[in-house]
PDB file of C-alpha atoms in Angstrom:
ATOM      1  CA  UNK A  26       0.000   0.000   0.000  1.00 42.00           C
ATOM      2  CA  UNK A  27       1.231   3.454  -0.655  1.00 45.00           C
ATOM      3  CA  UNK A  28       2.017   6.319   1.400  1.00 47.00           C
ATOM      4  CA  UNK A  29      -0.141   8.403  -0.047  1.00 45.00           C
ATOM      5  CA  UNK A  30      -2.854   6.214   0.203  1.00 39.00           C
ATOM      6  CA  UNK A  31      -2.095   5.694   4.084  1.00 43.00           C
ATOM      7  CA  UNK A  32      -2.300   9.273   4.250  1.00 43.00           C
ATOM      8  CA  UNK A  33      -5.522   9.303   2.070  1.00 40.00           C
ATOM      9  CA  UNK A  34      -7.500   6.650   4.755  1.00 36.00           C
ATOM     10  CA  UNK A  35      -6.218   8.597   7.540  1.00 44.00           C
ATOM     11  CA  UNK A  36      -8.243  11.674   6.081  1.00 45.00           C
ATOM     12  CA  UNK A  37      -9.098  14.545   8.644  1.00 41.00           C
ATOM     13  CA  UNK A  38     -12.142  14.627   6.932  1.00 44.00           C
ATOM     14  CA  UNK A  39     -12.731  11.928   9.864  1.00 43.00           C
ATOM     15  CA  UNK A  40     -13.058  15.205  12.330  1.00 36.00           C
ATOM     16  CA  UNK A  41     -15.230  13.441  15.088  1.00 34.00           C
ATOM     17  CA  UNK A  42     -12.381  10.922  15.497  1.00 39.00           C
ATOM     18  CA  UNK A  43     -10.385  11.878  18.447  1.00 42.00           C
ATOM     19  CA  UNK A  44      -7.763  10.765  16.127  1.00 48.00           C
ATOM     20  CA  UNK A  45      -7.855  12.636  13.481  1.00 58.00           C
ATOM     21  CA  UNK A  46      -6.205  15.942  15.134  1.00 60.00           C
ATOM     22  CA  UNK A  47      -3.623  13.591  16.476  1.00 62.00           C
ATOM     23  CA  UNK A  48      -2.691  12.951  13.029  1.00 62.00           C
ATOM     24  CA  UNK A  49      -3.127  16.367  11.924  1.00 61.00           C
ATOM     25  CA  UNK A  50      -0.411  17.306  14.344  1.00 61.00           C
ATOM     26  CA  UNK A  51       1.921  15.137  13.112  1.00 63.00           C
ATOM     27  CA  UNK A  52       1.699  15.689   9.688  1.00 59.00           C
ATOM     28  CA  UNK A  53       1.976  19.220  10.921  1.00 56.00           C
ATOM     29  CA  UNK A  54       4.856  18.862  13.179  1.00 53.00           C
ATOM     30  CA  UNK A  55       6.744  17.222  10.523  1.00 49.00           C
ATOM     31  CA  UNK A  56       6.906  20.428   8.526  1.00 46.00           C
ATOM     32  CA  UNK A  57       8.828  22.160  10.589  1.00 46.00           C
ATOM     33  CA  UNK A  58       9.433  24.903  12.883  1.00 58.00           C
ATOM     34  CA  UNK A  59       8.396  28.817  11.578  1.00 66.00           C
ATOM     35  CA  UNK A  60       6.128  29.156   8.923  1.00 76.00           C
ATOM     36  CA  UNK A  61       5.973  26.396   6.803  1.00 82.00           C
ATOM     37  CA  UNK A  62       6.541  26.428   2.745  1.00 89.00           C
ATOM     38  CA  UNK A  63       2.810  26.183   2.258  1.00 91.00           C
ATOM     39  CA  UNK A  64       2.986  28.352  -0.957  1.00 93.00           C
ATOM     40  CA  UNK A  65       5.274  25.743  -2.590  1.00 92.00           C
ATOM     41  CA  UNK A  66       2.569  22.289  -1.680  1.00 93.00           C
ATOM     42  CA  UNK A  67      -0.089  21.269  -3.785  1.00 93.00           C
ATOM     43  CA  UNK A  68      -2.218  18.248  -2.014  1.00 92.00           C
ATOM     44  CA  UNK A  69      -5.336  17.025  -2.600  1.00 92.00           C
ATOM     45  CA  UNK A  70      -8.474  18.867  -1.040  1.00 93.00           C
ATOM     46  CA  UNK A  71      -9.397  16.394   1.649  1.00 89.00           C
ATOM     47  CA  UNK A  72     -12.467  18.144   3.120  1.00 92.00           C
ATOM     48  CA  UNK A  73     -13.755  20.470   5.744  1.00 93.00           C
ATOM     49  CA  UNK A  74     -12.790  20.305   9.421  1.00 92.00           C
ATOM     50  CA  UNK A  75     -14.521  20.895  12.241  1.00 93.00           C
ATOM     51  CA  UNK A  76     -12.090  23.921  13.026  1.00 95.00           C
ATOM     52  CA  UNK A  77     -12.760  27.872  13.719  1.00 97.00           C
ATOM     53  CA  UNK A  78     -10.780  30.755  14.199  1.00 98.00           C
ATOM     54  CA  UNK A  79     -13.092  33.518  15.991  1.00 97.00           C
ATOM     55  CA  UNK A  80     -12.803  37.228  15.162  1.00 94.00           C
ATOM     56  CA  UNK A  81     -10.925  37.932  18.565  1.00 95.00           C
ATOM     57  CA  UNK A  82      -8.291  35.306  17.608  1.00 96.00           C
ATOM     58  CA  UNK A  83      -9.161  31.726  19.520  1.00 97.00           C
ATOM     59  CA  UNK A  84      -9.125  28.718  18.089  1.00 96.00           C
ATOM     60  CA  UNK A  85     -11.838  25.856  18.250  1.00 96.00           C
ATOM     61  CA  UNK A  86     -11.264  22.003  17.684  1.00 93.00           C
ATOM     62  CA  UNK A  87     -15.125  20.466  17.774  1.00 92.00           C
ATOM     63  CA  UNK A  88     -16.437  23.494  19.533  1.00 93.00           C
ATOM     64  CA  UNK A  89     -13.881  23.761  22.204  1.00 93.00           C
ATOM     65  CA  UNK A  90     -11.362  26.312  22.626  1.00 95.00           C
ATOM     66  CA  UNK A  91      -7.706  25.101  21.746  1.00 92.00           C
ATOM     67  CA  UNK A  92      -5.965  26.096  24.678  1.00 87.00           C
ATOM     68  CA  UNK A  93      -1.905  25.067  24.435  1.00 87.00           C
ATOM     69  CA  UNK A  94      -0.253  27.603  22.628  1.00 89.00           C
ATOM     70  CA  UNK A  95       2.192  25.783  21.411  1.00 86.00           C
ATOM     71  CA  UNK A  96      -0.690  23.846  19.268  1.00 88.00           C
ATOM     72  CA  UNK A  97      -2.123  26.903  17.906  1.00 91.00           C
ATOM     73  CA  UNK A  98       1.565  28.263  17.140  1.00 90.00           C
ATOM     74  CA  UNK A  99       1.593  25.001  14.833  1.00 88.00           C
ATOM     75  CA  UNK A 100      -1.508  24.820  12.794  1.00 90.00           C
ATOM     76  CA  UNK A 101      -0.937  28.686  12.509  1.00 93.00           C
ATOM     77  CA  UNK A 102       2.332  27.964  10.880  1.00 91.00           C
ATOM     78  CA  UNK A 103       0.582  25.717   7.991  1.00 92.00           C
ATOM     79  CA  UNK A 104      -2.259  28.061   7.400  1.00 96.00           C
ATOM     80  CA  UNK A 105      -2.367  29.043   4.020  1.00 97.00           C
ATOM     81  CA  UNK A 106      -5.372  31.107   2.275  1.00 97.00           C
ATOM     82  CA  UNK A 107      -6.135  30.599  -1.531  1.00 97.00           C
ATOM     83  CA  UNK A 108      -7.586  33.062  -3.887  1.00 96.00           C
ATOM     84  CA  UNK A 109     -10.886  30.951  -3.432  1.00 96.00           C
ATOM     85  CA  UNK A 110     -11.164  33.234  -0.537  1.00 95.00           C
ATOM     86  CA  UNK A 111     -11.366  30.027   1.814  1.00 97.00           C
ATOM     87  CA  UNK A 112      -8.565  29.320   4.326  1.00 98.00           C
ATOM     88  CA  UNK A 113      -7.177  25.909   4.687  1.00 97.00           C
ATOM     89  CA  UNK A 114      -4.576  23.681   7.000  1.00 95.00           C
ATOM     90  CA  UNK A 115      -1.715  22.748   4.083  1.00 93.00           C
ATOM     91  CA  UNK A 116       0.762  20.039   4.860  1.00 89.00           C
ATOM     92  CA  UNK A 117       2.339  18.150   1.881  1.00 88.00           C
ATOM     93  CA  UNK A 118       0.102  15.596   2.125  1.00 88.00           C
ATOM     94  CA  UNK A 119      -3.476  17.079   2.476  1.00 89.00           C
ATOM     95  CA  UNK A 120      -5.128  20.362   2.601  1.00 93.00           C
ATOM     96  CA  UNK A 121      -8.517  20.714   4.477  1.00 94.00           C
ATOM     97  CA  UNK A 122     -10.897  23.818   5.206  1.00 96.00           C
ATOM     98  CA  UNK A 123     -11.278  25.663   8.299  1.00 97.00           C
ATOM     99  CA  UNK A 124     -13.602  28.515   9.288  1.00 97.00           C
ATOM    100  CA  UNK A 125     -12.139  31.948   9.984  1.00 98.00           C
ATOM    101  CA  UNK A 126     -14.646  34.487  11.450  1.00 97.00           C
ATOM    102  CA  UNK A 127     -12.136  37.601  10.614  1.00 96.00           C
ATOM    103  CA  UNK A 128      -8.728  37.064   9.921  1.00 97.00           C
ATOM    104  CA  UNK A 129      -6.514  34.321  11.142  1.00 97.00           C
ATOM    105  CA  UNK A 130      -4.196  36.452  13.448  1.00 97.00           C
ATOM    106  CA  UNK A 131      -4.353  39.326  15.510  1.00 97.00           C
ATOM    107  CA  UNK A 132      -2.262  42.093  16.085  1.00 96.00           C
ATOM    108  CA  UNK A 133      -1.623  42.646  20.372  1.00 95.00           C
ATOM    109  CA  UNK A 134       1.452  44.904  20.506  1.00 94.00           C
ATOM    110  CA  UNK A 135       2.848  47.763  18.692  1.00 94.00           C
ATOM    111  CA  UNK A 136       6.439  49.609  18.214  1.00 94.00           C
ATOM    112  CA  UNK A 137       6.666  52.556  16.573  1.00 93.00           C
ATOM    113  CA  UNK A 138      10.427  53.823  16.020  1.00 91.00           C
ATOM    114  CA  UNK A 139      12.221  56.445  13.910  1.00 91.00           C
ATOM    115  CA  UNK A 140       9.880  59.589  12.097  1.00 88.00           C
ATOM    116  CA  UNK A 141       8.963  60.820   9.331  1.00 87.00           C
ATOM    117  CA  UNK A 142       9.930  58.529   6.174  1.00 87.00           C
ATOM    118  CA  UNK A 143      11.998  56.183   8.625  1.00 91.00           C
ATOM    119  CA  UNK A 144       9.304  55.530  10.409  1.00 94.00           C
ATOM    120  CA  UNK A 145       8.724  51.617  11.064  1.00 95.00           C
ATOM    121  CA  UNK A 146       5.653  50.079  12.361  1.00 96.00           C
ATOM    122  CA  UNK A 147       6.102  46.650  13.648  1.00 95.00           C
ATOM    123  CA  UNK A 148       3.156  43.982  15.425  1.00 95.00           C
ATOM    124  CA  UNK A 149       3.804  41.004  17.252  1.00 94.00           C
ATOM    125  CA  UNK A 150       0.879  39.080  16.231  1.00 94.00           C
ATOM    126  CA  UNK A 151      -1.064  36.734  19.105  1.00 94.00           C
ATOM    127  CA  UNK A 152       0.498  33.815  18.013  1.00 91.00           C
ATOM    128  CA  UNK A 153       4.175  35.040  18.320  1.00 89.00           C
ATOM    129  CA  UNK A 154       4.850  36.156  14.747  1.00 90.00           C
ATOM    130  CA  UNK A 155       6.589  39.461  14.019  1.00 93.00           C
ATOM    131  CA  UNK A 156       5.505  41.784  11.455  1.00 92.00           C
ATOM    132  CA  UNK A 157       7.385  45.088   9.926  1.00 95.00           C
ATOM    133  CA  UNK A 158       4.298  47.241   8.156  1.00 97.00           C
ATOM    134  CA  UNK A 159       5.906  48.369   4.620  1.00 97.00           C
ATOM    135  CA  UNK A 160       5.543  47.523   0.906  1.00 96.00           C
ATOM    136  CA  UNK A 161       5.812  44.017   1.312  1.00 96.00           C
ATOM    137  CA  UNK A 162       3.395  44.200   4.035  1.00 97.00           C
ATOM    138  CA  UNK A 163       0.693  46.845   3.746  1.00 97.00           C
ATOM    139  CA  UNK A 164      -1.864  47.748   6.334  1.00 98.00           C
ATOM    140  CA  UNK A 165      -5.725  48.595   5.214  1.00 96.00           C
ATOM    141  CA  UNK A 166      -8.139  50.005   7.394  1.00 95.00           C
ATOM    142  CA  UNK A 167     -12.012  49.315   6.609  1.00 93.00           C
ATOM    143  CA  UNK A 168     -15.174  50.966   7.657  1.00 85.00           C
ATOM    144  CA  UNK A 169     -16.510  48.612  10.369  1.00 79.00           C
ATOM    145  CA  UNK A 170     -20.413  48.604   9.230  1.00 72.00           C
ATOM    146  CA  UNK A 171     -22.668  49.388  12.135  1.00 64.00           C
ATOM    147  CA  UNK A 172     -20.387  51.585  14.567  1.00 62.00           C
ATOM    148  CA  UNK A 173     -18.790  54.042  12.178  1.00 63.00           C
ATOM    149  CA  UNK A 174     -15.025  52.538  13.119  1.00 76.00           C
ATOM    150  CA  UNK A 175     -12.510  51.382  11.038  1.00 85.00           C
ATOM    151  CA  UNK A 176     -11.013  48.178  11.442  1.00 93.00           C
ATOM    152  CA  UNK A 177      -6.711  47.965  10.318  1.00 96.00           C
ATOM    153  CA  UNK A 178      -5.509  44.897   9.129  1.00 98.00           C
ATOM    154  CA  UNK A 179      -1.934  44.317   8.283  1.00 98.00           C
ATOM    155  CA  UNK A 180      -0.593  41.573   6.013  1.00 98.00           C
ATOM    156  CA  UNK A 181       1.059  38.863   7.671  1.00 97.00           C
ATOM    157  CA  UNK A 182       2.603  36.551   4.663  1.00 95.00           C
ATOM    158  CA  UNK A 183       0.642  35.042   1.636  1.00 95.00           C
ATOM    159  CA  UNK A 184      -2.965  36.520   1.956  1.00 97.00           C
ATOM    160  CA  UNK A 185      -2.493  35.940   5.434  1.00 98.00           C
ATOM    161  CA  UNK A 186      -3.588  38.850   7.516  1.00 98.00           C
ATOM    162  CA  UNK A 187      -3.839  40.147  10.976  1.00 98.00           C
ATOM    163  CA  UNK A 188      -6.424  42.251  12.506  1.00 97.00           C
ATOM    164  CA  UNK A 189      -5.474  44.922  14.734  1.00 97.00           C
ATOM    165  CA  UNK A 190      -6.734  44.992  18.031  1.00 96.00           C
ATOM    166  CA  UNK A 191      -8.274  47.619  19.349  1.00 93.00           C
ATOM    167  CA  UNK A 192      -6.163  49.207  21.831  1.00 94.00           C
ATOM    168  CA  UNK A 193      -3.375  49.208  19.475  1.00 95.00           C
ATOM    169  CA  UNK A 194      -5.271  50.794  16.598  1.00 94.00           C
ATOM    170  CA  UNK A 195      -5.479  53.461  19.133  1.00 92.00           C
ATOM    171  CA  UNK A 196      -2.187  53.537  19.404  1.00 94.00           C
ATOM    172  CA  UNK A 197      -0.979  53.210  16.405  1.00 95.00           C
ATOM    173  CA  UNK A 198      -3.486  56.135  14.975  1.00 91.00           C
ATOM    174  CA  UNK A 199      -1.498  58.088  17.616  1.00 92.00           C
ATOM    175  CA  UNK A 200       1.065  58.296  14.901  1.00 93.00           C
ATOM    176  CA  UNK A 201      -0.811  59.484  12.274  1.00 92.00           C
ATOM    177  CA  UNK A 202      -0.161  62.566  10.127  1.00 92.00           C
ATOM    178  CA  UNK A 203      -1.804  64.691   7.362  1.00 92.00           C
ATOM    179  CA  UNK A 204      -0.492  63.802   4.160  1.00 93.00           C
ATOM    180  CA  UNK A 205      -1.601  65.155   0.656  1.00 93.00           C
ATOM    181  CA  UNK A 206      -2.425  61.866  -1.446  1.00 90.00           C
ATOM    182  CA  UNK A 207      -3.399  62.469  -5.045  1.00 89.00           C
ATOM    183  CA  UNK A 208      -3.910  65.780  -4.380  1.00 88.00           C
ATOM    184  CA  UNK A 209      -6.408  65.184  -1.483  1.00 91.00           C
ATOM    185  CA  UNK A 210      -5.058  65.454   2.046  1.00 94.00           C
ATOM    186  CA  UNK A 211      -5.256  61.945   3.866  1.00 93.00           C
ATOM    187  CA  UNK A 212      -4.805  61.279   7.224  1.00 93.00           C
ATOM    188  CA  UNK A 213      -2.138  58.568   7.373  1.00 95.00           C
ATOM    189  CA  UNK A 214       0.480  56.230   8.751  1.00 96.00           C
ATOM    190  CA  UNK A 215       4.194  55.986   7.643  1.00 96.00           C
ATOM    191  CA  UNK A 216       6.366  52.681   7.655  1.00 97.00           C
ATOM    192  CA  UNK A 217       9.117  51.594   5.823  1.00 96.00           C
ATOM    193  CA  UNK A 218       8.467  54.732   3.407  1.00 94.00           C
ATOM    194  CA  UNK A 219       5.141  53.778   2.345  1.00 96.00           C
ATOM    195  CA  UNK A 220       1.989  55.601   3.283  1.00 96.00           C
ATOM    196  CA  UNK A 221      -0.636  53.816   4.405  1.00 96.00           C
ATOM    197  CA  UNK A 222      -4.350  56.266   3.996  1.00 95.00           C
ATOM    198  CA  UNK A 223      -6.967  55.682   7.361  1.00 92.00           C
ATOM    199  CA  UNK A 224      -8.792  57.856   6.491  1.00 90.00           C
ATOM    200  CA  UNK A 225      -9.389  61.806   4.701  1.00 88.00           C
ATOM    201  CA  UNK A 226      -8.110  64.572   7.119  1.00 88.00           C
ATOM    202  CA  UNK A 227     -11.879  66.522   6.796  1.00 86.00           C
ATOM    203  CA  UNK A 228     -13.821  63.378   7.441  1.00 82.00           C
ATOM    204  CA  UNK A 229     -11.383  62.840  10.442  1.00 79.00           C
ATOM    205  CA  UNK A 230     -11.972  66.296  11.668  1.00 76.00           C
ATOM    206  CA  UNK A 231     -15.669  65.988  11.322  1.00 75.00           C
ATOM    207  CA  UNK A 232     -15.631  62.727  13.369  1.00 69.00           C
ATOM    208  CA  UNK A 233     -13.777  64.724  16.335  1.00 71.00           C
ATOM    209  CA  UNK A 234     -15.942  67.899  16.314  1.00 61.00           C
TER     210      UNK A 234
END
């Protein structure tokens, strides 16, 4: 019998069998440490798992929060989302879907250094990865429908992003400045020497009167 086919019959898709995760985490493991090269795999779909990410970051296995870290730290390292939109668990032998209720990660802490065009932005991200806002890794803010807010996200790797919590989207619009974008004046956030528009400066000013 084949690998692949051992692989095959020990499908997640199997997701109320306590053993399934097990396996999961092997396969997993076995990928390595950091994020793993799930760009580069290409396995075959192997179904949906009973598996959430909630919008304030916590995983769930069956309904119940995931609580080691170090578990989460893993199956964070082989998340991988396609341009189906959908975001999956990759290791080079399967891929299988998972629910995310925002994004995957969120953004807990901030440091700002240096000003003006040397200003960097970096987020350490709730599952220990560390991000440097720039070109390769842009922020967006979105109106959050309902409240009026806006809601930053900043790219993590892949299409990968993080949301930013909300004390430090306070402080990180703390370091916000007016600047004139396509001849309309934005208020914005430097890092890495790229400009990152929140929001424009009159709509802010409205919003504080």
């Amino acid at each position: 019998m084949s690998e692949h086919h051992e692989h095959r019959q020990q499908s997640l898709t199997q997701a109320t069998e306590a053993r399934g995760l097990e396996a999961l985490i092997s396969r997993a493991a076995r990928a390595g440490k950091g994020a793993a090269p799930v760009e580069r795999w290409n396995p075959d779909f192997c179904g949906d798992l009973d598996m959430e990410i909630k919008a304030d970051g916590t995983w769930f296995y069956l309904g119940t929060p995931i609580g080691r870290m170090p578990l989460v730290q893993l199956f964070s390292s082989v998340l991988r989302k396609d341009a189906d939109g959908r975001t999956y668990l990759v290791t080079p032998v399967e891929k299988v879907g998972i629910r995310v209720a925002d994004a995957p990660f969120v953004a807990v802490e901030i440091d700002v250094s240096g000003e003006g065009e040397d200003q960097v932005i970096t987020f350490r991200t709730n599952v220990g990865d560390v991000i440097e806002a720039g070109p390769e890794r842009p922020l967006r803010f979105v109106d959050e429908n309902g409240t009026g807010g806006l809601k930053p996200y900043v790219l993590v790797r892949g299409r990968l992003e993080a949301l930013v919590a909300r004390p430090v989207m306070y402080e990180l619009v703390g370091h916000g400045e007016e600047i004139e974008i396509d001849g309309r004046t934005m208020f914005s956030v430097r890092s890495k020497n790229a400009v990152f528009p929140i929001m424009p400066a009159d709509q802010l000013k409205r919003l504080s009167a």
